[in-house]
PDB file of C-alpha atoms and ligand atoms in Angstrom:
ATOM      1  CA  MET A   1      -0.026   0.052   0.127  1.00  0.00           C
ATOM      2  CA  ALA A   2       1.319   3.548  -1.085  1.00  0.00           C
ATOM      3  CA  LEU A   3       2.145   5.889   1.832  1.00  0.00           C
ATOM      4  CA  ARG A   4      -0.823   8.329   2.731  1.00  0.00           C
ATOM      5  CA  PRO A   5      -1.409  10.749   0.122  1.00  0.00           C
ATOM      6  CA  PRO A   6      -0.858  14.475   0.988  1.00  0.00           C
ATOM      7  CA  SER A   7      -3.971  16.435   1.674  1.00  0.00           C
ATOM      8  CA  PHE A   8      -5.835  17.792  -1.207  1.00  0.00           C
ATOM      9  CA  LYS A   9      -5.456  21.580  -1.588  1.00  0.00           C
ATOM     10  CA  PRO A  10      -6.895  23.922  -4.344  1.00  0.00           C
ATOM     11  CA  PHE A  11      -4.512  24.571  -7.107  1.00  0.00           C
ATOM     12  CA  THR A  12      -4.295  25.914 -10.699  1.00  0.00           C
ATOM     13  CA  LEU A  13      -3.442  23.494 -13.531  1.00  0.00           C
ATOM     14  CA  ALA A  14      -1.967  24.767 -16.919  1.00  0.00           C
ATOM     15  CA  LEU A  15      -2.175  22.670 -20.017  1.00  0.00           C
ATOM     16  CA  ILE A  16       0.099  23.843 -22.827  1.00  0.00           C
ATOM     17  CA  GLN A  17      -1.376  22.687 -26.215  1.00  0.00           C
ATOM     18  CA  LEU A  18       1.714  23.018 -28.161  1.00  0.00           C
ATOM     19  CA  GLY A  19       2.191  23.832 -31.594  1.00  0.00           C
ATOM     20  CA  ASN A  20       4.832  23.900 -34.173  1.00  0.00           C
ATOM     21  CA  VAL A  21       6.257  20.594 -33.252  1.00  0.00           C
ATOM     22  CA  GLY A  22       8.696  20.254 -36.408  1.00  0.00           C
ATOM     23  CA  PRO A  23      11.732  18.267 -37.385  1.00  0.00           C
ATOM     24  CA  SER A  24      14.210  20.420 -35.404  1.00  0.00           C
ATOM     25  CA  LYS A  25      14.502  19.114 -31.710  1.00  0.00           C
ATOM     26  CA  SER A  26      16.225  22.261 -30.665  1.00  0.00           C
ATOM     27  CA  GLU A  27      13.587  24.511 -31.918  1.00  0.00           C
ATOM     28  CA  ASN A  28      10.917  22.242 -30.330  1.00  0.00           C
ATOM     29  CA  LEU A  29      12.728  22.448 -27.068  1.00  0.00           C
ATOM     30  CA  LYS A  30      13.184  26.075 -27.370  1.00  0.00           C
ATOM     31  CA  HIS A  31       9.401  26.852 -28.103  1.00  0.00           C
ATOM     32  CA  ALA A  32       8.277  24.479 -25.220  1.00  0.00           C
ATOM     33  CA  ARG A  33      10.476  26.366 -22.875  1.00  0.00           C
ATOM     34  CA  GLU A  34       9.017  29.674 -24.047  1.00  0.00           C
ATOM     35  CA  MET A  35       5.418  28.300 -23.500  1.00  0.00           C
ATOM     36  CA  ILE A  36       6.056  26.872 -20.189  1.00  0.00           C
ATOM     37  CA  ILE A  37       7.531  30.459 -19.092  1.00  0.00           C
ATOM     38  CA  LYS A  38       4.245  31.965 -20.675  1.00  0.00           C
ATOM     39  CA  ALA A  39       2.092  29.479 -18.737  1.00  0.00           C
ATOM     40  CA  ALA A  40       3.848  29.847 -15.497  1.00  0.00           C
ATOM     41  CA  ARG A  41       2.826  33.723 -15.822  1.00  0.00           C
ATOM     42  CA  GLY A  42      -0.778  32.530 -15.315  1.00  0.00           C
ATOM     43  CA  GLU A  43      -3.986  34.029 -16.328  1.00  0.00           C
ATOM     44  CA  THR A  44      -4.922  37.429 -14.520  1.00  0.00           C
ATOM     45  CA  SER A  45      -8.203  36.149 -13.098  1.00  0.00           C
ATOM     46  CA  LYS A  46      -6.715  33.006 -11.614  1.00  0.00           C
ATOM     47  CA  PRO A  47      -4.055  32.265  -9.230  1.00  0.00           C
ATOM     48  CA  LYS A  48      -0.831  31.448 -10.881  1.00  0.00           C
ATOM     49  CA  PRO A  49      -0.515  27.714 -11.903  1.00  0.00           C
ATOM     50  CA  SER A  50       1.154  25.180  -9.590  1.00  0.00           C
ATOM     51  CA  LEU A  51       1.359  22.505 -12.066  1.00  0.00           C
ATOM     52  CA  ILE A  52       2.043  22.889 -16.019  1.00  0.00           C
ATOM     53  CA  VAL A  53       1.902  19.957 -18.414  1.00  0.00           C
ATOM     54  CA  LEU A  54       3.155  19.375 -21.866  1.00  0.00           C
ATOM     55  CA  PRO A  55       1.626  17.036 -24.628  1.00  0.00           C
ATOM     56  CA  GLU A  56       2.871  13.580 -25.586  1.00  0.00           C
ATOM     57  CA  CYS A  57       5.907  13.609 -27.887  1.00  0.00           C
ATOM     58  CA  PHE A  58       6.555  17.139 -27.551  1.00  0.00           C
ATOM     59  CA  ASN A  59      10.309  17.160 -28.733  1.00  0.00           C
ATOM     60  CA  SER A  60       9.741  15.163 -31.838  1.00  0.00           C
ATOM     61  CA  PRO A  61       7.348  14.528 -34.857  1.00  0.00           C
ATOM     62  CA  TYR A  62       5.050  11.604 -33.790  1.00  0.00           C
ATOM     63  CA  GLY A  63       5.513   8.587 -35.668  1.00  0.00           C
ATOM     64  CA  HIS A  64       7.370   5.163 -35.032  1.00  0.00           C
ATOM     65  CA  VAL A  65      10.047   5.908 -37.648  1.00  0.00           C
ATOM     66  CA  HIS A  66      11.028   9.049 -35.802  1.00  0.00           C
ATOM     67  CA  PHE A  67      11.301   7.605 -32.301  1.00  0.00           C
ATOM     68  CA  PRO A  68      14.716   5.894 -32.863  1.00  0.00           C
ATOM     69  CA  VAL A  69      16.138   9.255 -34.460  1.00  0.00           C
ATOM     70  CA  TYR A  70      14.914  11.475 -31.607  1.00  0.00           C
ATOM     71  CA  ALA A  71      15.296   9.166 -28.701  1.00  0.00           C
ATOM     72  CA  GLU A  72      17.412  10.027 -25.813  1.00  0.00           C
ATOM     73  CA  THR A  73      18.824   8.286 -22.618  1.00  0.00           C
ATOM     74  CA  ILE A  74      17.368   9.460 -19.337  1.00  0.00           C
ATOM     75  CA  GLY A  75      18.934   7.086 -17.120  1.00  0.00           C
ATOM     76  CA  PHE A  76      16.597   7.997 -14.069  1.00  0.00           C
ATOM     77  CA  THR A  77      15.956   5.323 -11.403  1.00  0.00           C
ATOM     78  CA  PRO A  78      12.826   6.239  -9.554  1.00  0.00           C
ATOM     79  CA  GLY A  79      13.579   6.935  -5.707  1.00  0.00           C
ATOM     80  CA  LYS A  80      17.263   7.607  -6.346  1.00  0.00           C
ATOM     81  CA  LEU A  81      18.779  11.090  -6.359  1.00  0.00           C
ATOM     82  CA  TYR A  82      19.344  12.119 -10.083  1.00  0.00           C
ATOM     83  CA  ASP A  83      21.695  15.012 -11.233  1.00  0.00           C
ATOM     84  CA  THR A  84      19.667  16.504 -14.118  1.00  0.00           C
ATOM     85  CA  THR A  85      22.264  18.980 -14.983  1.00  0.00           C
ATOM     86  CA  ASN A  86      24.613  16.027 -15.891  1.00  0.00           C
ATOM     87  CA  SER A  87      21.922  14.052 -17.630  1.00  0.00           C
ATOM     88  CA  PRO A  88      22.642  12.921 -21.173  1.00  0.00           C
ATOM     89  CA  SER A  89      19.132  14.171 -22.082  1.00  0.00           C
ATOM     90  CA  GLU A  90      18.921  17.739 -23.696  1.00  0.00           C
ATOM     91  CA  SER A  91      15.121  17.391 -23.048  1.00  0.00           C
ATOM     92  CA  VAL A  92      15.546  16.616 -19.273  1.00  0.00           C
ATOM     93  CA  LYS A  93      18.054  19.336 -18.919  1.00  0.00           C
ATOM     94  CA  MET A  94      15.652  21.873 -20.529  1.00  0.00           C
ATOM     95  CA  LEU A  95      12.670  20.747 -18.350  1.00  0.00           C
ATOM     96  CA  SER A  96      14.482  20.600 -15.109  1.00  0.00           C
ATOM     97  CA  ALA A  97      16.052  23.981 -15.629  1.00  0.00           C
ATOM     98  CA  VAL A  98      12.737  25.612 -16.572  1.00  0.00           C
ATOM     99  CA  ALA A  99      10.665  23.958 -13.506  1.00  0.00           C
ATOM    100  CA  LYS A 100      13.584  25.553 -11.394  1.00  0.00           C
ATOM    101  CA  GLU A 101      13.387  28.844 -13.036  1.00  0.00           C
ATOM    102  CA  THR A 102       9.481  29.177 -12.925  1.00  0.00           C
ATOM    103  CA  GLY A 103       9.181  27.424  -9.495  1.00  0.00           C
ATOM    104  CA  THR A 104       6.396  25.071 -10.635  1.00  0.00           C
ATOM    105  CA  TRP A 105       5.784  21.538 -10.951  1.00  0.00           C
ATOM    106  CA  LEU A 106       6.162  20.237 -14.509  1.00  0.00           C
ATOM    107  CA  ILE A 107       4.737  17.361 -16.222  1.00  0.00           C
ATOM    108  CA  GLY A 108       7.383  17.107 -19.263  1.00  0.00           C
ATOM    109  CA  GLY A 109       4.870  15.690 -21.653  1.00  0.00           C
ATOM    110  CA  SER A 110       6.435  12.665 -23.203  1.00  0.00           C
ATOM    111  CA  ILE A 111       9.771  12.074 -25.256  1.00  0.00           C
ATOM    112  CA  PRO A 112      11.117   8.915 -27.137  1.00  0.00           C
ATOM    113  CA  GLU A 113      13.669   7.466 -24.550  1.00  0.00           C
ATOM    114  CA  ARG A 114      16.408   4.861 -25.181  1.00  0.00           C
ATOM    115  CA  ASP A 115      17.276   2.764 -22.335  1.00  0.00           C
ATOM    116  CA  THR A 116      20.920   1.767 -22.853  1.00  0.00           C
ATOM    117  CA  THR A 117      20.604  -1.037 -20.300  1.00  0.00           C
ATOM    118  CA  ASP A 118      18.303  -3.139 -22.451  1.00  0.00           C
ATOM    119  CA  ASP A 119      18.781  -0.994 -25.781  1.00  0.00           C
ATOM    120  CA  LYS A 120      15.024  -0.647 -25.956  1.00  0.00           C
ATOM    121  CA  LEU A 121      13.048   2.519 -26.799  1.00  0.00           C
ATOM    122  CA  TYR A 122       9.998   3.869 -24.673  1.00  0.00           C
ATOM    123  CA  ASN A 123       7.601   6.707 -24.867  1.00  0.00           C
ATOM    124  CA  THR A 124       8.318   8.293 -21.314  1.00  0.00           C
ATOM    125  CA  CYS A 125       6.919  11.262 -19.341  1.00  0.00           C
ATOM    126  CA  THR A 126       9.110  12.747 -16.888  1.00  0.00           C
ATOM    127  CA  VAL A 127       8.002  14.870 -13.941  1.00  0.00           C
ATOM    128  CA  TYR A 128      10.071  17.836 -12.139  1.00  0.00           C
ATOM    129  CA  SER A 129       9.388  19.560  -8.721  1.00  0.00           C
ATOM    130  CA  PRO A 130       9.679  23.279  -8.479  1.00  0.00           C
ATOM    131  CA  GLY A 131      13.233  22.736  -7.361  1.00  0.00           C
ATOM    132  CA  GLY A 132      14.064  21.235 -10.834  1.00  0.00           C
ATOM    133  CA  ASP A 133      14.553  17.734  -9.561  1.00  0.00           C
ATOM    134  CA  LEU A 134      13.427  14.751 -11.611  1.00  0.00           C
ATOM    135  CA  ILE A 135      10.969  13.071  -9.255  1.00  0.00           C
ATOM    136  CA  ALA A 136       8.979  10.631 -11.342  1.00  0.00           C
ATOM    137  CA  MET A 137       8.661   8.782 -14.746  1.00  0.00           C
ATOM    138  CA  HIS A 138       6.345   6.793 -16.656  1.00  0.00           C
ATOM    139  CA  ARG A 139       6.738   4.929 -19.552  1.00  0.00           C
ATOM    140  CA  LYS A 140       3.683   4.442 -21.803  1.00  0.00           C
ATOM    141  CA  VAL A 141       2.400   1.006 -20.776  1.00  0.00           C
ATOM    142  CA  HIS A 142      -0.116   0.334 -23.632  1.00  0.00           C
ATOM    143  CA  LEU A 143       1.241   1.011 -27.008  1.00  0.00           C
ATOM    144  CA  PHE A 144      -0.861   2.653 -29.635  1.00  0.00           C
ATOM    145  CA  ASP A 145      -1.133  -0.009 -32.189  1.00  0.00           C
ATOM    146  CA  ILE A 146      -4.509   0.332 -34.133  1.00  0.00           C
ATOM    147  CA  ASP A 147      -5.801  -0.355 -37.405  1.00  0.00           C
ATOM    148  CA  ILE A 148      -9.138   1.248 -38.701  1.00  0.00           C
ATOM    149  CA  PRO A 149      -9.152   0.515 -42.388  1.00  0.00           C
ATOM    150  CA  GLY A 150      -9.470   3.627 -44.605  1.00  0.00           C
ATOM    151  CA  LYS A 151      -9.096   5.829 -41.520  1.00  0.00           C
ATOM    152  CA  ILE A 152      -5.838   5.291 -39.663  1.00  0.00           C
ATOM    153  CA  LYS A 153      -3.165   2.714 -38.928  1.00  0.00           C
ATOM    154  CA  PHE A 154      -0.585   3.207 -36.496  1.00  0.00           C
ATOM    155  CA  LYS A 155       1.942   0.917 -34.724  1.00  0.00           C
ATOM    156  CA  GLU A 156       4.008   2.169 -31.779  1.00  0.00           C
ATOM    157  CA  SER A 157       5.158  -1.459 -31.397  1.00  0.00           C
ATOM    158  CA  GLU A 158       7.186  -1.130 -34.660  1.00  0.00           C
ATOM    159  CA  THR A 159       9.999   0.596 -32.599  1.00  0.00           C
ATOM    160  CA  LEU A 160       8.617   1.088 -28.787  1.00  0.00           C
ATOM    161  CA  THR A 161       8.523  -1.192 -25.860  1.00  0.00           C
ATOM    162  CA  GLY A 162       5.829  -1.057 -23.344  1.00  0.00           C
ATOM    163  CA  GLY A 163       6.443   0.267 -19.932  1.00  0.00           C
ATOM    164  CA  THR A 164       6.015  -2.167 -16.894  1.00  0.00           C
ATOM    165  CA  SER A 165       4.906  -0.187 -14.008  1.00  0.00           C
ATOM    166  CA  LEU A 166       2.266   2.290 -12.884  1.00  0.00           C
ATOM    167  CA  ASN A 167       3.353   5.454 -11.658  1.00  0.00           C
ATOM    168  CA  PHE A 168       2.097   8.259  -9.434  1.00  0.00           C
ATOM    169  CA  PHE A 169       3.794  11.314  -7.622  1.00  0.00           C
ATOM    170  CA  ASP A 170       2.935  13.474  -4.552  1.00  0.00           C
ATOM    171  CA  THR A 171       3.066  17.222  -4.510  1.00  0.00           C
ATOM    172  CA  ASP A 172       2.452  19.461  -1.643  1.00  0.00           C
ATOM    173  CA  PHE A 173      -1.278  19.926  -3.039  1.00  0.00           C
ATOM    174  CA  CYS A 174      -2.278  16.441  -4.144  1.00  0.00           C
ATOM    175  CA  ARG A 175      -1.217  12.944  -5.424  1.00  0.00           C
ATOM    176  CA  ILE A 176      -1.112  12.654  -9.295  1.00  0.00           C
ATOM    177  CA  GLY A 177      -1.207   9.447 -11.470  1.00  0.00           C
ATOM    178  CA  LEU A 178       0.264   9.291 -14.576  1.00  0.00           C
ATOM    179  CA  GLY A 179      -0.613   7.824 -17.898  1.00  0.00           C
ATOM    180  CA  ILE A 180       0.265   8.652 -21.640  1.00  0.00           C
ATOM    181  CA  CYS A 181      -2.547   8.938 -24.190  1.00  0.00           C
ATOM    182  CA  TYR A 182      -3.804   5.339 -25.191  1.00  0.00           C
ATOM    183  CA  ASP A 183      -3.397   4.251 -21.574  1.00  0.00           C
ATOM    184  CA  ILE A 184      -6.441   6.082 -21.051  1.00  0.00           C
ATOM    185  CA  ARG A 185      -8.398   3.173 -22.981  1.00  0.00           C
ATOM    186  CA  PHE A 186      -7.456   1.043 -20.054  1.00  0.00           C
ATOM    187  CA  PRO A 187      -9.624   1.457 -17.151  1.00  0.00           C
ATOM    188  CA  GLU A 188      -7.723  -0.451 -14.594  1.00  0.00           C
ATOM    189  CA  MET A 189      -4.838   1.882 -14.753  1.00  0.00           C
ATOM    190  CA  ALA A 190      -7.048   4.866 -13.539  1.00  0.00           C
ATOM    191  CA  MET A 191      -8.931   2.556 -11.204  1.00  0.00           C
ATOM    192  CA  ILE A 192      -5.682   1.642  -9.464  1.00  0.00           C
ATOM    193  CA  ALA A 193      -4.492   5.276  -9.432  1.00  0.00           C
ATOM    194  CA  ALA A 194      -7.612   6.332  -7.483  1.00  0.00           C
ATOM    195  CA  ARG A 195      -7.384   3.487  -5.086  1.00  0.00           C
ATOM    196  CA  LYS A 196      -3.935   4.399  -4.328  1.00  0.00           C
ATOM    197  CA  GLY A 197      -5.106   7.728  -3.473  1.00  0.00           C
ATOM    198  CA  CYS A 198      -4.503   9.749  -6.546  1.00  0.00           C
ATOM    199  CA  HIS A 199      -6.744  12.767  -6.622  1.00  0.00           C
ATOM    200  CA  ALA A 200      -5.964  13.444 -10.192  1.00  0.00           C
ATOM    201  CA  ILE A 201      -4.707  11.475 -13.484  1.00  0.00           C
ATOM    202  CA  ILE A 202      -3.023  13.251 -16.072  1.00  0.00           C
ATOM    203  CA  TYR A 203      -2.249  11.944 -19.430  1.00  0.00           C
ATOM    204  CA  PRO A 204       0.083  13.680 -22.003  1.00  0.00           C
ATOM    205  CA  SER A 205      -1.646  12.563 -25.369  1.00  0.00           C
ATOM    206  CA  ALA A 206      -2.159  13.053 -28.828  1.00  0.00           C
ATOM    207  CA  PHE A 207      -5.357  11.494 -30.172  1.00  0.00           C
ATOM    208  CA  ASN A 208      -6.139  11.691 -33.892  1.00  0.00           C
ATOM    209  CA  LEU A 209      -8.972  12.997 -36.023  1.00  0.00           C
ATOM    210  CA  THR A 210     -10.748   9.591 -36.297  1.00  0.00           C
ATOM    211  CA  THR A 211     -11.011   8.483 -32.566  1.00  0.00           C
ATOM    212  CA  GLY A 212     -10.819  12.082 -31.023  1.00  0.00           C
ATOM    213  CA  PRO A 213     -14.122  13.297 -32.031  1.00  0.00           C
ATOM    214  CA  LEU A 214     -15.661   9.981 -30.783  1.00  0.00           C
ATOM    215  CA  HIS A 215     -13.631   9.089 -27.593  1.00  0.00           C
ATOM    216  CA  TRP A 216     -11.398  11.821 -26.334  1.00  0.00           C
ATOM    217  CA  GLU A 217     -14.103  13.488 -24.214  1.00  0.00           C
ATOM    218  CA  LEU A 218     -15.910  10.316 -23.454  1.00  0.00           C
ATOM    219  CA  LEU A 219     -12.822   8.452 -22.209  1.00  0.00           C
ATOM    220  CA  GLN A 220     -12.042  11.406 -19.807  1.00  0.00           C
ATOM    221  CA  ARG A 221     -15.405  11.832 -18.298  1.00  0.00           C
ATOM    222  CA  GLY A 222     -15.812   8.074 -18.036  1.00  0.00           C
ATOM    223  CA  ARG A 223     -12.551   7.648 -16.060  1.00  0.00           C
ATOM    224  CA  ALA A 224     -13.450  10.695 -13.920  1.00  0.00           C
ATOM    225  CA  VAL A 225     -16.892   9.510 -12.912  1.00  0.00           C
ATOM    226  CA  ASP A 226     -15.990   5.769 -12.446  1.00  0.00           C
ATOM    227  CA  ASN A 227     -13.228   6.678 -10.042  1.00  0.00           C
ATOM    228  CA  GLN A 228     -14.361  10.070  -8.779  1.00  0.00           C
ATOM    229  CA  ILE A 229     -11.127  11.745  -9.597  1.00  0.00           C
ATOM    230  CA  PHE A 230     -10.035  14.873 -11.680  1.00  0.00           C
ATOM    231  CA  VAL A 231      -8.663  13.650 -15.086  1.00  0.00           C
ATOM    232  CA  SER A 232      -6.810  15.643 -17.757  1.00  0.00           C
ATOM    233  CA  MET A 233      -5.499  15.008 -21.368  1.00  0.00           C
ATOM    234  CA  CYS A 234      -3.002  17.363 -22.823  1.00  0.00           C
ATOM    235  CA  SER A 235      -2.613  17.174 -26.559  1.00  0.00           C
ATOM    236  CA  PRO A 236      -0.521  19.026 -29.143  1.00  0.00           C
ATOM    237  CA  ALA A 237      -1.993  21.670 -31.509  1.00  0.00           C
ATOM    238  CA  ARG A 238      -3.674  20.309 -34.603  1.00  0.00           C
ATOM    239  CA  ASP A 239      -1.117  20.795 -37.600  1.00  0.00           C
ATOM    240  CA  LEU A 240      -2.473  19.335 -40.852  1.00  0.00           C
ATOM    241  CA  THR A 241       1.136  19.838 -42.609  1.00  0.00           C
ATOM    242  CA  ALA A 242       2.629  17.243 -40.029  1.00  0.00           C
ATOM    243  CA  GLY A 243       2.537  13.370 -40.651  1.00  0.00           C
ATOM    244  CA  TYR A 244       0.093  12.880 -37.684  1.00  0.00           C
ATOM    245  CA  HIS A 245      -2.966  15.036 -37.104  1.00  0.00           C
ATOM    246  CA  ALA A 246      -3.480  15.568 -33.323  1.00  0.00           C
ATOM    247  CA  TRP A 247      -7.084  16.191 -32.161  1.00  0.00           C
ATOM    248  CA  GLY A 248      -6.164  19.098 -30.036  1.00  0.00           C
ATOM    249  CA  HIS A 249      -9.100  19.867 -27.436  1.00  0.00           C
ATOM    250  CA  SER A 250      -6.831  19.598 -24.348  1.00  0.00           C
ATOM    251  CA  MET A 251      -9.012  18.970 -21.479  1.00  0.00           C
ATOM    252  CA  VAL A 252      -9.786  18.924 -17.748  1.00  0.00           C
ATOM    253  CA  VAL A 253     -12.506  16.997 -16.275  1.00  0.00           C
ATOM    254  CA  ASP A 254     -13.713  17.188 -12.647  1.00  0.00           C
ATOM    255  CA  PRO A 255     -14.745  14.137 -10.472  1.00  0.00           C
ATOM    256  CA  MET A 256     -18.468  14.735 -11.266  1.00  0.00           C
ATOM    257  CA  GLY A 257     -17.687  14.383 -14.909  1.00  0.00           C
ATOM    258  CA  LEU A 258     -17.926  18.222 -15.820  1.00  0.00           C
ATOM    259  CA  VAL A 259     -15.544  19.410 -18.442  1.00  0.00           C
ATOM    260  CA  ILE A 260     -14.052  22.522 -16.624  1.00  0.00           C
ATOM    261  CA  ALA A 261     -11.399  23.541 -19.116  1.00  0.00           C
ATOM    262  CA  GLU A 262     -11.202  22.848 -23.032  1.00  0.00           C
ATOM    263  CA  ALA A 263      -8.796  24.283 -25.616  1.00  0.00           C
ATOM    264  CA  ALA A 264      -9.922  24.382 -29.513  1.00  0.00           C
ATOM    265  CA  GLU A 265      -7.478  23.166 -31.944  1.00  0.00           C
ATOM    266  CA  ASP A 266      -4.790  25.724 -32.208  1.00  0.00           C
ATOM    267  CA  GLU A 267      -1.789  26.232 -30.008  1.00  0.00           C
ATOM    268  CA  ALA A 268      -3.116  27.505 -26.646  1.00  0.00           C
ATOM    269  CA  ILE A 269      -2.480  27.489 -22.851  1.00  0.00           C
ATOM    270  CA  ILE A 270      -5.593  26.527 -20.680  1.00  0.00           C
ATOM    271  CA  PHE A 271      -5.773  26.894 -16.966  1.00  0.00           C
ATOM    272  CA  ALA A 272      -8.222  25.145 -14.672  1.00  0.00           C
ATOM    273  CA  GLU A 273      -8.664  25.642 -10.953  1.00  0.00           C
ATOM    274  CA  ILE A 274      -8.672  22.463  -9.157  1.00  0.00           C
ATOM    275  CA  ASN A 275     -11.103  22.399  -6.358  1.00  0.00           C
ATOM    276  CA  PRO A 276     -10.784  19.688  -3.746  1.00  0.00           C
ATOM    277  CA  GLU A 277     -14.531  20.467  -2.500  1.00  0.00           C
ATOM    278  CA  VAL A 278     -15.861  18.899  -5.921  1.00  0.00           C
ATOM    279  CA  PHE A 279     -13.695  15.556  -5.039  1.00  0.00           C
ATOM    280  CA  GLU A 280     -14.936  15.465  -1.643  1.00  0.00           C
ATOM    281  CA  SER A 281     -18.789  16.486  -2.000  1.00  0.00           C
ATOM    282  CA  GLY A 282     -18.778  14.189  -5.029  1.00  0.00           C
ATOM    283  CA  ARG A 283     -17.574  11.153  -2.996  1.00  0.00           C
ATOM    284  CA  ALA A 284     -19.726  11.977   0.060  1.00  0.00           C
ATOM    285  CA  GLY A 285     -22.967  12.316  -2.198  1.00  0.00           C
ATOM    286  CA  ILE A 286     -22.346   9.369  -4.432  1.00  0.00           C
ATOM    287  CA  PRO A 287     -20.255   7.018  -2.117  1.00  0.00           C
ATOM    288  CA  VAL A 288     -19.352   4.426  -4.792  1.00  0.00           C
ATOM    289  CA  THR A 289     -15.635   4.645  -3.581  1.00  0.00           C
ATOM    290  CA  THR A 290     -16.673   3.020  -0.279  1.00  0.00           C
ATOM    291  CA  GLN A 291     -19.637   0.926  -1.732  1.00  0.00           C
ATOM    292  CA  ARG A 292     -17.317  -1.559  -3.674  1.00  0.00           C
ATOM    293  CA  ARG A 293     -18.250  -5.266  -3.173  1.00  0.00           C
ATOM    294  CA  PHE A 294     -15.043  -6.824  -3.409  1.00  0.00           C
ATOM    295  CA  ASP A 295     -16.839  -9.887  -1.657  1.00  0.00           C
ATOM    296  CA  VAL A 296     -18.839 -10.148  -4.829  1.00  0.00           C
ATOM    297  CA  TYR A 297     -16.272  -9.489  -7.635  1.00  0.00           C
ATOM    298  CA  THR A 298     -13.552 -11.687  -6.186  1.00  0.00           C
ATOM    299  CA  GLU A 299     -11.441 -11.777  -9.285  1.00  0.00           C
ATOM    300  CA  VAL A 300     -10.418  -8.138  -8.416  1.00  0.00           C
ATOM    301  CA  LYS A 301      -8.144  -7.869  -5.633  1.00  0.00           C
ATOM    302  CA  GLU A 302      -8.657  -4.855  -3.095  1.00  0.00           C
ATOM    303  CA  VAL A 303      -5.390  -2.427  -2.883  1.00  0.00           C
TER     304      VAL A 303
HETATM  305  N1  LIG B 401      -0.988   8.723 -28.981  1.00  0.00           N
HETATM  306  C1  LIG B 401      -1.919   7.839 -29.011  1.00  0.00           C
HETATM  307  O1  LIG B 401      -1.745   6.967 -27.914  1.00  0.00           O
HETATM  308  C2  LIG B 401      -3.133   8.035 -29.474  1.00  0.00           C
HETATM  309  C3  LIG B 401      -4.280   7.232 -28.996  1.00  0.00           C
HETATM  310  C4  LIG B 401      -5.433   7.303 -29.816  1.00  0.00           C
HETATM  311  O2  LIG B 401      -5.405   8.275 -30.743  1.00  0.00           O
HETATM  312  C5  LIG B 401      -6.688   6.558 -29.341  1.00  0.00           C
HETATM  313  O3  LIG B 401      -7.653   6.591 -30.126  1.00  0.00           O
HETATM  314  O4  LIG B 401      -6.698   5.866 -28.330  1.00  0.00           O
END
């Protein structure tokens, strides 16, 4: 059982729906850094964000042929001190430095990662504290392998390997579960996160123009209502000149299933005020979290 989660306090969440992700990694990193600095300034009517999120694959074009070319070695072992200033990953160095410079928690989207111990590639999210420490990592567990004839075929497993662990991290205002995009289709992950005390689960993502209109909002609202937690997906902006057309519509959903913030398709920063009261009153009014019948569904273990 995980340690007791921190008490849930109000905070502002900022999602960066990043545009202009092109072939130049250094340009992508420069632009992401500028957008993080802009997001950290916040919106005049809301408290400054405590947590900023980037989308999936923010430093490289999205596609299995690109992953080996853009992959970076991170070398982080969860639970061990890690010196980001000497990291071999230029993305890690940038993210760590900008988290420290802005003094905000940062979910650094995802990047293609090469693990030199097994020479495998992963789609990996890294998380930074306001001091710039790399404090958590999540490798996409469920690879995006789909084939909808005449619409979209995509096979991450051509070059990537799926991660083997579920991950969350604690801030001074809540506990946050991590997933990456296609991971949201697997309700077990969100359910386990909620049962480990996460108040929110956040997915750096990049849905597409076939499944986006059908499932993007539905999945987030479903995961939120089932588990009575905040759910958020952060997408790249739509770019019809790119090889992969992202859906956009970065979103935050509250534990009652209400969409509390949503972007359109273009580059944007959206802000949502995360209010623990909705989490607590939702659970008190509809107490499914305490009404589960593990005595009946014995195939599912209580955690
Ligand atoms: N990047 C992804 O994992 C895309 C997932 C997606 O579009 C879906 O429909 O699922």
